[in-house]
Every structure is written in C-alpha cells, then in structure tokens.
Amino acid sequence: MRSNKEIIDYMRVLLKRRKLSLNQLADKAGVAKSTVSRYFSFTRQFPLNKADDFAKALGTTSEDLLGVSPIDNLQNTNSHTYAFLPVHIAAGVLTSVDPLMHRDVEHIELSDAIMRKYAGDKDIAVMYVNGDSMNHVIPDGSLMAIKLTGLDGINNGDIVVFSEDGSYSVKRYYDNKDAKIITFSPDSSNPNFEPITYRYEDAENVRIIGKVVVYTVVL
C-alpha cells in the first residue's frame, strides 16, 4: 500500500495525465476545494475512505490509487498468523477493556501482501478500531496491526495504542520534552474530540502498548 505522500504524488501524475486542475478534481470527488488543497500540501492526511471517490474522478480504481492488490489476487499469496484481540479499541474517549489478557487472545491469518514488511512479525497484535476520533486516517471499524514496542521506536506524530488504568485508546503521540508534557491527539473530522494531555509527573499509569503499522479499510 502506498504511503500518504506516494498517494498524493500519484494523484499529481493522474491529474497531469488527464489535464485536470485541483478545483476540477474537488468537484468530481465531491470534496471542498480547500480540503483537497490541504491533502496536496500535506497539511491533512488523505482519507482512505474517500479513495473510491477520488479514484473515479481520476479515471482509475481505488486499488490502483492506494497501491493495493484486489482481494481476488491475494488468495495465492503467502500469509501468516497473528495474535488477534477480539475487542474494539476506542478511537474516541478512553474505553475500559482488557484486551491484553492472555485468555482473550485469539489468532487471525493475514496475507503477506497486506502486511508487507511486517509479514510474519511475532510482535504484531491485530484488533479493530471503534469510533471516529481518527477518521482522517483510520475509519471506524478498520482492522489495525499494532507493533508491540512500548516506547521503543515511537516518534512524534505516530499513531499509537495507549492505556491508562486498563482503559485503551488510539491517537497520535506527541512528547514535548521541553514542557514535559505528553499529548495524545485525535485526527478527526469531528471537532468534539480534544487532545488528551499528561504532565510527566501525572503519566505514571499511562502505558504505550505499541504503534499502528498497518490498517485495512473497507471502501
């Protein structure tokens, strides 16, 4: 699957090929012109749940736009089994669940074509996301693969699953070392969602479970 930058770069190629302007693309896709400009200036993440609208406007398919293989072509690829936590992690307010209890762990098989460089990684856990506080990036109901790293390899802006006293959520992570503040920010079209902020001294019960490295979207 293409990265956000790769998707936008490919859309630029398609725009030039079809001699379309950004305004024309916005009209064809049914999206505000100012919003499309933000996608192309990388000030807003391209929403994968809009891929079908943009693909049709550009005369291609969502699979081509996103750089993924149609499901029919995945059946003959290799696959691996991963730990599956049969809960929905909140992309909203913190929700009390206990997804990491050993008794709750099941297993799910995913194609290597989906997992890409994380195929076969034994530190991956898979779960669903519930809610729309991350819907600019991860739509409600998406299946997520989490790299169980703790803080290792986590950078500002990464999407993480975190917990506080047994309550879990998925947000973007920011660590302001100068101010000694950790912030978990939504990335949503819903303005009601607000960042969750902790001072270092108040974060002793906050735990980073891991980083979201793969997610699937039903278009």
Coordinates of C-alpha atoms in Angstrom, one line a residue, residues 58-186:
L58 CA -9.2 10.4 -11.8
G59 CA -10.4 7.5 -14.1
T60 CA -8.8 4.7 -12.1
T61 CA -9.6 2.3 -9.3
S62 CA -9.2 2.6 -5.6
E63 CA -6.8 -0.4 -5.6
D64 CA -4.6 1.4 -8.2
L65 CA -4.7 4.7 -6.3
L66 CA -3.8 3.1 -3.0
G67 CA -1.3 0.6 -4.5
V68 CA -3.0 -2.5 -3.1
S69 CA -4.0 -5.7 -4.8
P70 CA -7.6 -6.7 -5.4
I71 CA -8.8 -9.3 -2.9
D72 CA -9.2 -11.9 -5.7
N73 CA -5.5 -11.7 -6.4
L74 CA -4.4 -12.2 -2.8
Q75 CA -5.7 -15.8 -2.4
N76 CA -2.5 -17.3 -3.8
T77 CA -0.1 -15.2 -1.8
N78 CA 1.7 -16.3 1.4
S79 CA 0.1 -15.5 4.8
H80 CA 1.0 -15.6 8.5
T81 CA -1.0 -15.9 11.7
Y82 CA -1.0 -13.1 14.3
A83 CA -2.4 -12.6 17.8
F84 CA -5.9 -11.2 17.5
L85 CA -7.5 -9.3 20.3
P86 CA -11.3 -9.6 19.9
V87 CA -12.1 -6.1 21.2
H88 CA -12.6 -2.8 19.6
I89 CA -10.1 -0.2 20.7
A90 CA -11.7 3.2 21.0
A91 CA -10.8 5.9 18.5
G92 CA -12.6 8.3 20.8
V93 CA -12.6 8.6 24.5
L94 CA -10.8 6.1 26.6
T95 CA -12.8 2.9 26.8
S96 CA -12.4 0.3 29.6
V97 CA -11.4 -3.0 28.1
D98 CA -8.8 -5.6 29.0
P99 CA -7.5 -6.7 25.5
L100 CA -4.1 -7.8 26.6
M101 CA -5.3 -10.6 28.9
H102 CA -3.9 -13.9 27.7
R103 CA -7.2 -15.6 27.9
D104 CA -8.7 -13.2 25.4
V105 CA -6.1 -13.7 22.7
E106 CA -7.2 -15.5 19.5
H107 CA -5.5 -15.7 16.1
I108 CA -6.1 -14.3 12.7
E109 CA -4.4 -15.1 9.4
L110 CA -3.5 -12.1 7.1
S111 CA -1.9 -12.1 3.7
D112 CA 1.7 -11.0 3.4
A113 CA 0.5 -8.7 0.6
I114 CA -1.4 -6.7 3.3
M115 CA 1.3 -6.9 6.0
R116 CA 4.2 -6.0 3.6
K117 CA 7.4 -5.6 5.6
Y118 CA 5.7 -6.6 8.8
A119 CA 4.7 -10.0 7.4
G120 CA 5.5 -12.7 9.9
D121 CA 6.5 -10.3 12.7
K122 CA 5.9 -12.0 16.0
D123 CA 5.5 -8.7 17.8
I124 CA 2.3 -7.8 16.0
A125 CA -1.2 -7.9 17.5
V126 CA -4.3 -7.2 15.5
M127 CA -7.5 -5.5 16.7
Y128 CA -10.4 -3.4 15.5
V129 CA -10.8 0.3 16.0
N130 CA -14.1 1.7 17.2
G131 CA -15.1 5.4 16.8
D132 CA -14.2 8.3 14.6
S133 CA -11.6 10.4 16.5
M134 CA -9.0 9.1 14.0
N135 CA -11.2 9.1 10.9
H136 CA -9.0 11.3 8.8
V137 CA -6.6 8.4 8.8
I138 CA -8.3 5.3 10.2
P139 CA -12.1 4.9 9.6
D140 CA -14.3 3.4 12.2
G141 CA -14.3 -0.4 12.1
S142 CA -10.9 -0.7 10.5
L143 CA -8.7 -3.7 11.3
M144 CA -5.3 -2.5 12.8
A145 CA -2.0 -4.2 13.2
I146 CA -0.1 -3.0 16.3
K147 CA 3.7 -3.3 16.6
L148 CA 4.0 -4.1 20.3
T149 CA 7.0 -1.9 21.0
G150 CA 6.3 0.2 24.1
L151 CA 8.1 3.5 23.6
D152 CA 10.9 1.9 21.5
G153 CA 10.7 3.3 18.0
I154 CA 7.8 5.7 18.7
N155 CA 8.2 9.1 17.2
N156 CA 6.1 12.3 17.5
G157 CA 3.1 12.0 15.2
D158 CA 3.0 8.2 15.2
I159 CA -0.4 6.6 15.8
V160 CA -0.3 4.6 19.0
V161 CA -2.5 2.4 21.2
F162 CA -2.1 3.5 24.8
S163 CA -3.7 2.7 28.1
E164 CA -4.4 4.3 31.4
D165 CA -5.5 2.1 34.3
G166 CA -6.9 -0.5 32.0
S167 CA -8.6 1.9 29.6
Y168 CA -7.4 2.0 26.0
S169 CA -7.5 4.3 23.1
V170 CA -5.7 5.0 19.7
K171 CA -4.4 8.5 19.0
R172 CA -1.4 10.4 17.6
Y173 CA 1.5 10.6 20.1
Y174 CA 3.5 13.8 20.9
D175 CA 6.2 14.2 23.5
N176 CA 7.1 17.8 24.4
K177 CA 10.3 17.2 26.3
D178 CA 10.8 20.9 27.0
A179 CA 7.4 21.3 28.6
K180 CA 7.5 17.7 30.0
I181 CA 4.0 17.0 28.5
I182 CA 2.8 14.0 26.6
T183 CA -0.2 14.6 24.3
F184 CA -2.4 12.0 22.6
S185 CA -4.2 13.9 19.7
P186 CA -7.2 12.9 17.6

